[in-house]
Amino acid sequence: MLREYMIELGYSNDDIDMIIKTDQITRYKDESLYNKIGEIFNYLLSLGYKREDIVKMTIMAPGMFSYSILNLDNKFKDLIGLGFSWKNVFEIIKCYPHIYGLSIDIINKKNEEMKQLGYSDNEIRKMIINFPRLYSYGEGSLKKKFNFLLELGFSKEDIIFITKNYSNIYGYSVDRIRLQMDYLLSLGYNQEDIIKMIKKLPTLFRLSIDNIQLKIDSMIKLGYEHKDIIKMTKIFPAIFSYSVDHINNKINEMVELGFSYNEILLMTKDLPSLLGLSIDKIREKKEFFDWIGISQVMIINTKYMI
């Protein structure tokens, strides 16, 4: 009866096996677990979660089925009490249901640790909304990562700026960050270049070395030299976040507007952010300069494209 009920709710047989073998769940007999699952499921539905969301959440955190409704309700209220909106809490729990297993004392201690590092209450809330898993890291772990970034040459202000915009960095291992830094140095950037690039594009740490190398190799095939790519990405590191298809399509679209291939290479070397500009915006600028009879100006001095 229990298995049939869970399958009806949307769980697979493998999901069910995993859930009922979870330590917090093994103490329940089938009938009790049947009732608990129904109770928790209906409570989460009443909050506005969709059936498929609840299935995903409870697969991620099966222990949710061992909590009382009062426990779940109090956690929701505790988070609202910390300044999060109802919608924020709803999304935090949907993204990271393990937060139900963290006591309010642990959460408060983590908030205090982050304040001591220099984050404001608003910055902390923003970081948690973007990366709720921060609350689960052990005591002092954020400070260790913060100090490691200081050792790499980032200033305190740099670290706060970067991590408040991309707090997932705290989830990366020291070895991964060091490897990424060493790789970027090997490409020809210096320490100062890398710090500036990461301030402009904090998600640069998210990209794998293979991904970055693929972008460089692809751009070389398009006609850029290695030194061009280094110069362009120093100015506009967001290039690394674009897919190869995006870059190819932008060049092809500009060719269709009437630019020669060499003109496009010249313009994007001078103004790398052109690769991020919408084709409609480029078309609008080109039509304007064509209309007033000075179309070569935008090729010679690409700042007019902005």
mmCIF file of N, CA, C and O in Angstrom, residues 44-145:
data_model
loop_
_atom_site.group_PDB
_atom_site.id
_atom_site.type_symbol
_atom_site.label_atom_id
_atom_site.label_comp_id
_atom_site.label_asym_id
_atom_site.label_seq_id
_atom_site.Cartn_x
_atom_site.Cartn_y
_atom_site.Cartn_z
ATOM 1 N N LEU A 44 2.875 20.763 2.489
ATOM 2 C CA LEU A 44 3.674 21.469 1.478
ATOM 3 C C LEU A 44 2.804 21.930 0.301
ATOM 4 O O LEU A 44 3.012 23.011 -0.243
ATOM 5 N N LEU A 45 1.817 21.123 -0.046
ATOM 6 C CA LEU A 45 0.878 21.551 -1.081
ATOM 7 C C LEU A 45 0.122 22.800 -0.640
ATOM 8 O O LEU A 45 -0.118 23.715 -1.435
ATOM 9 N N SER A 46 -0.221 22.859 0.646
ATOM 10 C CA SER A 46 -0.970 24.008 1.171
ATOM 11 C C SER A 46 -0.139 25.290 1.143
ATOM 12 O O SER A 46 -0.692 26.392 1.107
ATOM 13 N N LEU A 47 1.203 25.146 1.149
ATOM 14 C CA LEU A 47 2.088 26.318 1.071
ATOM 15 C C LEU A 47 2.204 26.831 -0.366
ATOM 16 O O LEU A 47 2.663 27.959 -0.582
ATOM 17 N N GLY A 48 1.826 25.984 -1.314
ATOM 18 C CA GLY A 48 1.885 26.412 -2.709
ATOM 19 C C GLY A 48 2.886 25.652 -3.561
ATOM 20 O O GLY A 48 3.055 25.950 -4.751
ATOM 21 N N TYR A 49 3.585 24.666 -2.962
ATOM 22 C CA TYR A 49 4.524 23.874 -3.759
ATOM 23 C C TYR A 49 3.748 22.943 -4.685
ATOM 24 O O TYR A 49 2.690 22.422 -4.319
ATOM 25 N N LYS A 50 4.285 22.732 -5.873
ATOM 26 C CA LYS A 50 3.672 21.806 -6.811
ATOM 27 C C LYS A 50 4.053 20.384 -6.430
ATOM 28 O O LYS A 50 5.077 20.152 -5.767
ATOM 29 N N ARG A 51 3.254 19.437 -6.870
ATOM 30 C CA ARG A 51 3.493 18.028 -6.547
ATOM 31 C C ARG A 51 4.903 17.595 -6.966
ATOM 32 O O ARG A 51 5.623 16.967 -6.186
ATOM 33 N N GLU A 52 5.324 17.994 -8.182
ATOM 34 C CA GLU A 52 6.659 17.586 -8.668
ATOM 35 C C GLU A 52 7.773 18.240 -7.852
ATOM 36 O O GLU A 52 8.853 17.669 -7.684
ATOM 37 N N ASP A 53 7.512 19.470 -7.336
ATOM 38 C CA ASP A 53 8.496 20.143 -6.486
ATOM 39 C C ASP A 53 8.694 19.360 -5.191
ATOM 40 O O ASP A 53 9.825 19.170 -4.728
ATOM 41 N N ILE A 54 7.584 18.918 -4.615
ATOM 42 C CA ILE A 54 7.644 18.193 -3.342
ATOM 43 C C ILE A 54 8.381 16.871 -3.506
ATOM 44 O O ILE A 54 9.180 16.476 -2.652
ATOM 45 N N VAL A 55 8.130 16.206 -4.615
ATOM 46 C CA VAL A 55 8.830 14.950 -4.893
ATOM 47 C C VAL A 55 10.336 15.203 -4.954
ATOM 48 O O VAL A 55 11.129 14.501 -4.307
ATOM 49 N N LYS A 56 10.750 16.234 -5.697
ATOM 50 C CA LYS A 56 12.180 16.557 -5.806
ATOM 51 C C LYS A 56 12.766 16.933 -4.450
ATOM 52 O O LYS A 56 13.872 16.514 -4.098
ATOM 53 N N MET A 57 12.035 17.748 -3.685
ATOM 54 C CA MET A 57 12.516 18.204 -2.379
ATOM 55 C C MET A 57 12.720 17.038 -1.423
ATOM 56 O O MET A 57 13.738 16.963 -0.720
ATOM 57 N N THR A 58 11.766 16.118 -1.395
ATOM 58 C CA THR A 58 11.849 15.005 -0.439
ATOM 59 C C THR A 58 12.804 13.912 -0.895
ATOM 60 O O THR A 58 13.262 13.112 -0.086
ATOM 61 N N ILE A 59 13.120 13.884 -2.188
ATOM 62 C CA ILE A 59 14.176 12.982 -2.649
ATOM 63 C C ILE A 59 15.528 13.553 -2.207
ATOM 64 O O ILE A 59 16.421 12.819 -1.766
ATOM 65 N N MET A 60 15.664 14.883 -2.310
ATOM 66 C CA MET A 60 16.893 15.549 -1.862
ATOM 67 C C MET A 60 17.068 15.420 -0.361
ATOM 68 O O MET A 60 18.175 15.200 0.134
ATOM 69 N N ALA A 61 15.974 15.571 0.374
ATOM 70 C CA ALA A 61 16.031 15.565 1.846
ATOM 71 C C ALA A 61 14.921 14.674 2.403
ATOM 72 O O ALA A 61 13.902 15.169 2.905
ATOM 73 N N PRO A 62 15.097 13.346 2.331
ATOM 74 C CA PRO A 62 14.055 12.417 2.794
ATOM 75 C C PRO A 62 13.691 12.600 4.268
ATOM 76 O O PRO A 62 12.577 12.277 4.682
ATOM 77 N N GLY A 63 14.637 13.147 5.023
ATOM 78 C CA GLY A 63 14.390 13.366 6.445
ATOM 79 C C GLY A 63 13.215 14.289 6.717
ATOM 80 O O GLY A 63 12.704 14.332 7.846
ATOM 81 N N MET A 64 12.787 15.036 5.699
ATOM 82 C CA MET A 64 11.623 15.916 5.868
ATOM 83 C C MET A 64 10.412 15.139 6.354
ATOM 84 O O MET A 64 9.571 15.674 7.078
ATOM 85 N N PHE A 65 10.318 13.869 5.953
ATOM 86 C CA PHE A 65 9.162 13.057 6.344
ATOM 87 C C PHE A 65 9.180 12.674 7.821
ATOM 88 O O PHE A 65 8.202 12.135 8.336
ATOM 89 N N SER A 66 10.293 12.948 8.485
ATOM 90 C CA SER A 66 10.367 12.622 9.914
ATOM 91 C C SER A 66 10.039 13.825 10.800
ATOM 92 O O SER A 66 9.949 13.700 12.016
ATOM 93 N N TYR A 67 9.875 15.005 10.188
ATOM 94 C CA TYR A 67 9.604 16.217 10.967
ATOM 95 C C TYR A 67 8.107 16.395 11.195
ATOM 96 O O TYR A 67 7.272 15.941 10.415
ATOM 97 N N SER A 68 7.796 17.094 12.271
ATOM 98 C CA SER A 68 6.397 17.420 12.533
ATOM 99 C C SER A 68 6.013 18.655 11.730
ATOM 100 O O SER A 68 6.873 19.433 11.321
ATOM 101 N N ILE A 69 4.735 18.842 11.527
ATOM 102 C CA ILE A 69 4.241 20.034 10.837
ATOM 103 C C ILE A 69 4.655 21.278 11.614
ATOM 104 O O ILE A 69 5.038 22.297 11.027
ATOM 105 N N LEU A 70 4.620 21.183 12.937
ATOM 106 C CA LEU A 70 5.021 22.314 13.782
ATOM 107 C C LEU A 70 6.468 22.685 13.526
ATOM 108 O O LEU A 70 6.817 23.866 13.413
ATOM 109 N N ASN A 71 7.340 21.676 13.399
ATOM 110 C CA ASN A 71 8.764 21.903 13.125
ATOM 111 C C ASN A 71 8.946 22.619 11.779
ATOM 112 O O ASN A 71 9.699 23.595 11.675
ATOM 113 N N LEU A 72 8.258 22.131 10.755
ATOM 114 C CA LEU A 72 8.363 22.735 9.424
ATOM 115 C C LEU A 72 7.820 24.162 9.435
ATOM 116 O O LEU A 72 8.411 25.065 8.842
ATOM 117 N N ASP A 73 6.712 24.343 10.108
ATOM 118 C CA ASP A 73 6.076 25.661 10.161
ATOM 119 C C ASP A 73 6.958 26.661 10.906
ATOM 120 O O ASP A 73 7.095 27.819 10.499
ATOM 121 N N ASN A 74 7.571 26.206 12.003
ATOM 122 C CA ASN A 74 8.444 27.095 12.788
ATOM 123 C C ASN A 74 9.679 27.511 12.005
ATOM 124 O O ASN A 74 10.143 28.653 12.121
ATOM 125 N N LYS A 75 10.228 26.599 11.192
ATOM 126 C CA LYS A 75 11.413 26.943 10.386
ATOM 127 C C LYS A 75 11.054 28.023 9.378
ATOM 128 O O LYS A 75 11.831 28.961 9.152
ATOM 129 N N PHE A 76 9.898 27.896 8.785
ATOM 130 C CA PHE A 76 9.431 28.911 7.838
ATOM 131 C C PHE A 76 9.346 30.266 8.543
ATOM 132 O O PHE A 76 9.830 31.284 8.044
ATOM 133 N N LYS A 77 8.756 30.263 9.739
ATOM 134 C CA LYS A 77 8.584 31.508 10.497
ATOM 135 C C LYS A 77 9.925 32.053 10.989
ATOM 136 O O LYS A 77 10.132 33.269 11.013
ATOM 137 N N ASP A 78 10.836 31.156 11.382
ATOM 138 C CA ASP A 78 12.164 31.585 11.853
ATOM 139 C C ASP A 78 12.901 32.344 10.744
ATOM 140 O O ASP A 78 13.536 33.373 10.996
ATOM 141 N N LEU A 79 12.836 31.827 9.527
ATOM 142 C CA LEU A 79 13.530 32.458 8.409
ATOM 143 C C LEU A 79 12.899 33.809 8.064
ATOM 144 O O LEU A 79 13.603 34.770 7.762
ATOM 145 N N ILE A 80 11.603 33.890 8.137
ATOM 146 C CA ILE A 80 10.930 35.179 7.923
ATOM 147 C C ILE A 80 11.361 36.167 9.008
ATOM 148 O O ILE A 80 11.584 37.350 8.739
ATOM 149 N N GLY A 81 11.541 35.653 10.227
ATOM 150 C CA GLY A 81 11.991 36.489 11.335
ATOM 151 C C GLY A 81 13.385 37.049 11.135
ATOM 152 O O GLY A 81 13.759 38.061 11.753
ATOM 153 N N LEU A 82 14.179 36.416 10.259
ATOM 154 C CA LEU A 82 15.536 36.889 9.961
ATOM 155 C C LEU A 82 15.545 37.945 8.851
ATOM 156 O O LEU A 82 16.611 38.431 8.477
ATOM 157 N N GLY A 83 14.365 38.278 8.347
ATOM 158 C CA GLY A 83 14.279 39.340 7.344
ATOM 159 C C GLY A 83 13.996 38.866 5.934
ATOM 160 O O GLY A 83 13.900 39.689 5.012
ATOM 161 N N PHE A 84 13.888 37.554 5.742
ATOM 162 C CA PHE A 84 13.547 37.033 4.423
ATOM 163 C C PHE A 84 12.049 37.216 4.181
ATOM 164 O O PHE A 84 11.252 37.112 5.113
ATOM 165 N N SER A 85 11.680 37.481 2.944
ATOM 166 C CA SER A 85 10.255 37.572 2.616
ATOM 167 C C SER A 85 9.676 36.164 2.537
ATOM 168 O O SER A 85 10.414 35.174 2.439
ATOM 169 N N TRP A 86 8.335 36.076 2.556
ATOM 170 C CA TRP A 86 7.673 34.771 2.437
ATOM 171 C C TRP A 86 8.116 34.081 1.148
ATOM 172 O O TRP A 86 8.428 32.892 1.143
ATOM 173 N N LYS A 87 8.171 34.849 0.055
ATOM 174 C CA LYS A 87 8.569 34.298 -1.240
ATOM 175 C C LYS A 87 10.015 33.810 -1.199
ATOM 176 O O LYS A 87 10.341 32.757 -1.759
ATOM 177 N N ASN A 88 10.899 34.576 -0.524
ATOM 178 C CA ASN A 88 12.304 34.171 -0.387
ATOM 179 C C ASN A 88 12.401 32.819 0.302
ATOM 180 O O ASN A 88 13.118 31.921 -0.163
ATOM 181 N N VAL A 89 11.684 32.676 1.417
ATOM 182 C CA VAL A 89 11.736 31.431 2.197
ATOM 183 C C VAL A 89 11.196 30.270 1.366
ATOM 184 O O VAL A 89 11.769 29.177 1.365
ATOM 185 N N PHE A 90 10.124 30.506 0.664
ATOM 186 C CA PHE A 90 9.519 29.489 -0.203
ATOM 187 C C PHE A 90 10.562 28.955 -1.187
ATOM 188 O O PHE A 90 10.716 27.741 -1.348
ATOM 189 N N GLU A 91 11.297 29.876 -1.840
ATOM 190 C CA GLU A 91 12.293 29.484 -2.846
ATOM 191 C C GLU A 91 13.523 28.853 -2.207
ATOM 192 O O GLU A 91 14.112 27.928 -2.769
ATOM 193 N N ILE A 92 13.946 29.372 -1.045
ATOM 194 C CA ILE A 92 15.108 28.808 -0.347
ATOM 195 C C ILE A 92 14.843 27.343 -0.013
ATOM 196 O O ILE A 92 15.686 26.470 -0.244
ATOM 197 N N ILE A 93 13.669 27.056 0.530
ATOM 198 C CA ILE A 93 13.319 25.684 0.920
ATOM 199 C C ILE A 93 13.176 24.794 -0.316
ATOM 200 O O ILE A 93 13.607 23.640 -0.311
ATOM 201 N N LYS A 94 12.613 25.333 -1.370
ATOM 202 C CA LYS A 94 12.468 24.573 -2.617
ATOM 203 C C LYS A 94 13.834 24.194 -3.179
ATOM 204 O O LYS A 94 14.039 23.069 -3.648
ATOM 205 N N CYS A 95 14.782 25.128 -3.114
ATOM 206 C CA CYS A 95 16.124 24.909 -3.645
ATOM 207 C C CYS A 95 16.974 24.053 -2.707
ATOM 208 O O CYS A 95 17.769 23.234 -3.164
ATOM 209 N N TYR A 96 16.791 24.265 -1.387
ATOM 210 C CA TYR A 96 17.640 23.576 -0.415
ATOM 211 C C TYR A 96 16.796 23.101 0.784
ATOM 212 O O TYR A 96 16.851 23.679 1.866
ATOM 213 N N PRO A 97 16.006 22.035 0.598
ATOM 214 C CA PRO A 97 15.128 21.553 1.668
ATOM 215 C C PRO A 97 15.875 21.054 2.904
ATOM 216 O O PRO A 97 15.281 20.933 3.982
ATOM 217 N N HIS A 98 17.186 20.799 2.767
ATOM 218 C CA HIS A 98 17.993 20.376 3.920
ATOM 219 C C HIS A 98 17.989 21.428 5.031
ATOM 220 O O HIS A 98 18.351 21.136 6.169
ATOM 221 N N ILE A 99 17.589 22.647 4.688
ATOM 222 C CA ILE A 99 17.573 23.724 5.682
ATOM 223 C C ILE A 99 16.618 23.393 6.822
ATOM 224 O O ILE A 99 16.775 23.889 7.940
ATOM 225 N N TYR A 100 15.648 22.524 6.567
ATOM 226 C CA TYR A 100 14.736 22.084 7.632
ATOM 227 C C TYR A 100 15.488 21.352 8.739
ATOM 228 O O TYR A 100 15.025 21.290 9.872
ATOM 229 N N GLY A 101 16.633 20.778 8.391
ATOM 230 C CA GLY A 101 17.403 20.033 9.385
ATOM 231 C C GLY A 101 18.386 20.880 10.162
ATOM 232 O O GLY A 101 19.086 20.379 11.050
ATOM 233 N N LEU A 102 18.457 22.185 9.865
ATOM 234 C CA LEU A 102 19.374 23.081 10.567
ATOM 235 C C LEU A 102 18.629 23.840 11.651
ATOM 236 O O LEU A 102 17.565 24.415 11.391
ATOM 237 N N SER A 103 19.191 23.859 12.822
ATOM 238 C CA SER A 103 18.546 24.586 13.922
ATOM 239 C C SER A 103 18.698 26.084 13.710
ATOM 240 O O SER A 103 19.611 26.538 13.013
ATOM 241 N N ILE A 104 17.825 26.858 14.329
ATOM 242 C CA ILE A 104 17.907 28.315 14.223
ATOM 243 C C ILE A 104 19.201 28.817 14.860
ATOM 244 O O ILE A 104 19.749 29.844 14.438
ATOM 245 N N ASP A 105 19.726 28.090 15.853
ATOM 246 C CA ASP A 105 21.007 28.480 16.480
ATOM 247 C C ASP A 105 22.147 28.388 15.471
ATOM 248 O O ASP A 105 23.011 29.271 15.407
ATOM 249 N N ILE A 106 22.172 27.306 14.690
ATOM 250 C CA ILE A 106 23.212 27.134 13.660
ATOM 251 C C ILE A 106 23.106 28.240 12.623
ATOM 252 O O ILE A 106 24.112 28.830 12.201
ATOM 253 N N ILE A 107 21.888 28.556 12.210
ATOM 254 C CA ILE A 107 21.662 29.611 11.220
ATOM 255 C C ILE A 107 22.106 30.963 11.758
ATOM 256 O O ILE A 107 22.777 31.738 11.065
ATOM 257 N N ASN A 108 21.769 31.247 13.006
ATOM 258 C CA ASN A 108 22.172 32.523 13.618
ATOM 259 C C ASN A 108 23.689 32.632 13.740
ATOM 260 O O ASN A 108 24.271 33.706 13.524
ATOM 261 N N LYS A 109 24.350 31.529 14.083
ATOM 262 C CA LYS A 109 25.811 31.533 14.192
ATOM 263 C C LYS A 109 26.460 31.798 12.833
ATOM 264 O O LYS A 109 27.461 32.508 12.736
ATOM 265 N N LYS A 110 25.886 31.222 11.790
ATOM 266 C CA LYS A 110 26.431 31.440 10.450
ATOM 267 C C LYS A 110 26.252 32.897 10.032
ATOM 268 O O LYS A 110 27.148 33.508 9.439
ATOM 269 N N ASN A 111 25.100 33.463 10.367
ATOM 270 C CA ASN A 111 24.869 34.886 10.074
ATOM 271 C C ASN A 111 25.890 35.756 10.798
ATOM 272 O O ASN A 111 26.422 36.711 10.233
ATOM 273 N N GLU A 112 26.175 35.411 12.034
ATOM 274 C CA GLU A 112 27.134 36.181 12.833
ATOM 275 C C GLU A 112 28.538 36.051 12.260
ATOM 276 O O GLU A 112 29.296 37.024 12.201
ATOM 277 N N GLU A 113 28.902 34.845 11.834
ATOM 278 C CA GLU A 113 30.217 34.620 11.223
ATOM 279 C C GLU A 113 30.373 35.485 9.968
ATOM 280 O O GLU A 113 31.428 36.081 9.731
ATOM 281 N N MET A 114 29.315 35.571 9.175
ATOM 282 C CA MET A 114 29.367 36.348 7.948
ATOM 283 C C MET A 114 29.433 37.851 8.238
ATOM 284 O O MET A 114 30.110 38.594 7.538
ATOM 285 N N LYS A 115 28.757 38.280 9.286
ATOM 286 C CA LYS A 115 28.837 39.696 9.677
ATOM 287 C C LYS A 115 30.262 40.057 10.091
ATOM 288 O O LYS A 115 30.768 41.131 9.771
ATOM 289 N N GLN A 116 30.911 39.138 10.802
ATOM 290 C CA GLN A 116 32.282 39.388 11.247
ATOM 291 C C GLN A 116 33.244 39.474 10.059
ATOM 292 O O GLN A 116 34.278 40.139 10.139
ATOM 293 N N LEU A 117 32.907 38.812 8.961
ATOM 294 C CA LEU A 117 33.732 38.890 7.754
ATOM 295 C C LEU A 117 33.533 40.209 7.018
ATOM 296 O O LEU A 117 34.351 40.575 6.181
ATOM 297 N N GLY A 118 32.437 40.905 7.341
ATOM 298 C CA GLY A 118 32.213 42.219 6.743
ATOM 299 C C GLY A 118 30.953 42.357 5.908
ATOM 300 O O GLY A 118 30.731 43.398 5.292
ATOM 301 N N TYR A 119 30.120 41.308 5.887
ATOM 302 C CA TYR A 119 28.879 41.380 5.116
ATOM 303 C C TYR A 119 27.781 42.058 5.940
ATOM 304 O O TYR A 119 27.710 41.880 7.153
ATOM 305 N N SER A 120 26.927 42.803 5.253
ATOM 306 C CA SER A 120 25.783 43.429 5.924
ATOM 307 C C SER A 120 24.632 42.422 5.979
ATOM 308 O O SER A 120 24.662 41.386 5.300
ATOM 309 N N ASP A 121 23.614 42.709 6.777
ATOM 310 C CA ASP A 121 22.450 41.819 6.872
ATOM 311 C C ASP A 121 21.805 41.619 5.500
ATOM 312 O O ASP A 121 21.429 40.499 5.138
ATOM 313 N N ASN A 122 21.675 42.707 4.740
ATOM 314 C CA ASN A 122 21.058 42.606 3.412
ATOM 315 C C ASN A 122 21.897 41.751 2.464
ATOM 316 O O ASN A 122 21.354 40.978 1.666
ATOM 317 N N GLU A 123 23.220 41.895 2.551
ATOM 318 C CA GLU A 123 24.107 41.097 1.698
ATOM 319 C C GLU A 123 24.009 39.621 2.060
ATOM 320 O O GLU A 123 24.004 38.751 1.175
ATOM 321 N N ILE A 124 23.932 39.333 3.352
ATOM 322 C CA ILE A 124 23.810 37.941 3.809
ATOM 323 C C ILE A 124 22.523 37.326 3.273
ATOM 324 O O ILE A 124 22.520 36.207 2.757
ATOM 325 N N ARG A 125 21.435 38.062 3.373
ATOM 326 C CA ARG A 125 20.161 37.530 2.877
ATOM 327 C C ARG A 125 20.233 37.265 1.369
ATOM 328 O O ARG A 125 19.757 36.224 0.887
ATOM 329 N N LYS A 126 20.834 38.200 0.643
ATOM 330 C CA LYS A 126 20.963 38.029 -0.805
ATOM 331 C C LYS A 126 21.791 36.777 -1.129
ATOM 332 O O LYS A 126 21.446 36.008 -2.037
ATOM 333 N N MET A 127 22.874 36.571 -0.380
ATOM 334 C CA MET A 127 23.737 35.421 -0.610
ATOM 335 C C MET A 127 23.011 34.111 -0.321
ATOM 336 O O MET A 127 23.143 33.133 -1.063
ATOM 337 N N ILE A 128 22.239 34.085 0.749
ATOM 338 C CA ILE A 128 21.507 32.879 1.117
ATOM 339 C C ILE A 128 20.416 32.578 0.094
ATOM 340 O O ILE A 128 20.181 31.418 -0.265
ATOM 341 N N ILE A 129 19.757 33.612 -0.389
ATOM 342 C CA ILE A 129 18.727 33.424 -1.421
ATOM 343 C C ILE A 129 19.344 32.778 -2.656
ATOM 344 O O ILE A 129 18.767 31.879 -3.264
ATOM 345 N N ASN A 130 20.540 33.222 -3.013
ATOM 346 C CA ASN A 130 21.223 32.694 -4.204
ATOM 347 C C ASN A 130 21.893 31.352 -3.964
ATOM 348 O O ASN A 130 22.020 30.545 -4.896
ATOM 349 N N PHE A 131 22.326 31.127 -2.723
ATOM 350 C CA PHE A 131 23.073 29.904 -2.416
ATOM 351 C C PHE A 131 22.770 29.465 -0.977
ATOM 352 O O PHE A 131 23.581 29.633 -0.083
ATOM 353 N N PRO A 132 21.577 28.896 -0.741
ATOM 354 C CA PRO A 132 21.153 28.522 0.620
ATOM 355 C C PRO A 132 22.091 27.551 1.327
ATOM 356 O O PRO A 132 22.153 27.519 2.554
ATOM 357 N N ARG A 133 22.843 26.788 0.535
ATOM 358 C CA ARG A 133 23.740 25.783 1.116
ATOM 359 C C ARG A 133 24.787 26.407 2.051
ATOM 360 O O ARG A 133 25.394 25.711 2.874
ATOM 361 N N LEU A 134 25.002 27.722 1.929
ATOM 362 C CA LEU A 134 25.959 28.411 2.808
ATOM 363 C C LEU A 134 25.693 28.121 4.270
ATOM 364 O O LEU A 134 26.614 28.031 5.073
ATOM 365 N N TYR A 135 24.423 27.999 4.627
ATOM 366 C CA TYR A 135 24.055 27.768 6.026
ATOM 367 C C TYR A 135 24.522 26.410 6.551
ATOM 368 O O TYR A 135 24.588 26.204 7.754
ATOM 369 N N SER A 136 24.838 25.503 5.648
ATOM 370 C CA SER A 136 25.202 24.149 6.081
ATOM 371 C C SER A 136 26.699 23.975 6.312
ATOM 372 O O SER A 136 27.128 22.944 6.826
ATOM 373 N N TYR A 137 27.518 24.965 5.931
ATOM 374 C CA TYR A 137 28.958 24.816 6.077
ATOM 375 C C TYR A 137 29.383 24.927 7.537
ATOM 376 O O TYR A 137 28.810 25.700 8.302
ATOM 377 N N GLY A 138 30.392 24.152 7.888
ATOM 378 C CA GLY A 138 30.846 24.082 9.272
ATOM 379 C C GLY A 138 31.352 25.417 9.809
ATOM 380 O O GLY A 138 31.712 26.323 9.047
ATOM 381 N N GLU A 139 31.386 25.497 11.116
ATOM 382 C CA GLU A 139 31.829 26.718 11.787
ATOM 383 C C GLU A 139 33.262 27.073 11.373
ATOM 384 O O GLU A 139 34.158 26.241 11.402
ATOM 385 N N GLY A 140 33.457 28.286 10.949
ATOM 386 C CA GLY A 140 34.779 28.763 10.570
ATOM 387 C C GLY A 140 35.169 28.469 9.131
ATOM 388 O O GLY A 140 36.208 28.958 8.658
ATOM 389 N N SER A 141 34.360 27.691 8.410
ATOM 390 C CA SER A 141 34.735 27.292 7.043
ATOM 391 C C SER A 141 34.737 28.482 6.083
ATOM 392 O O SER A 141 35.591 28.565 5.194
ATOM 393 N N LEU A 142 33.797 29.399 6.259
ATOM 394 C CA LEU A 142 33.755 30.571 5.382
ATOM 395 C C LEU A 142 34.964 31.467 5.629
ATOM 396 O O LEU A 142 35.545 32.020 4.692
ATOM 397 N N LYS A 143 35.343 31.587 6.888
ATOM 398 C CA LYS A 143 36.510 32.416 7.227
ATOM 399 C C LYS A 143 37.781 31.838 6.611
ATOM 400 O O LYS A 143 38.638 32.585 6.119
ATOM 401 N N LYS A 144 37.899 30.520 6.615
ATOM 402 C CA LYS A 144 39.078 29.873 6.012
ATOM 403 C C LYS A 144 39.139 30.155 4.513
ATOM 404 O O LYS A 144 40.195 30.469 3.965
ATOM 405 N N LYS A 145 37.996 30.064 3.831
ATOM 406 C CA LYS A 145 37.950 30.335 2.396
ATOM 407 C C LYS A 145 38.236 31.815 2.135
ATOM 408 O O LYS A 145 38.932 32.169 1.179
#
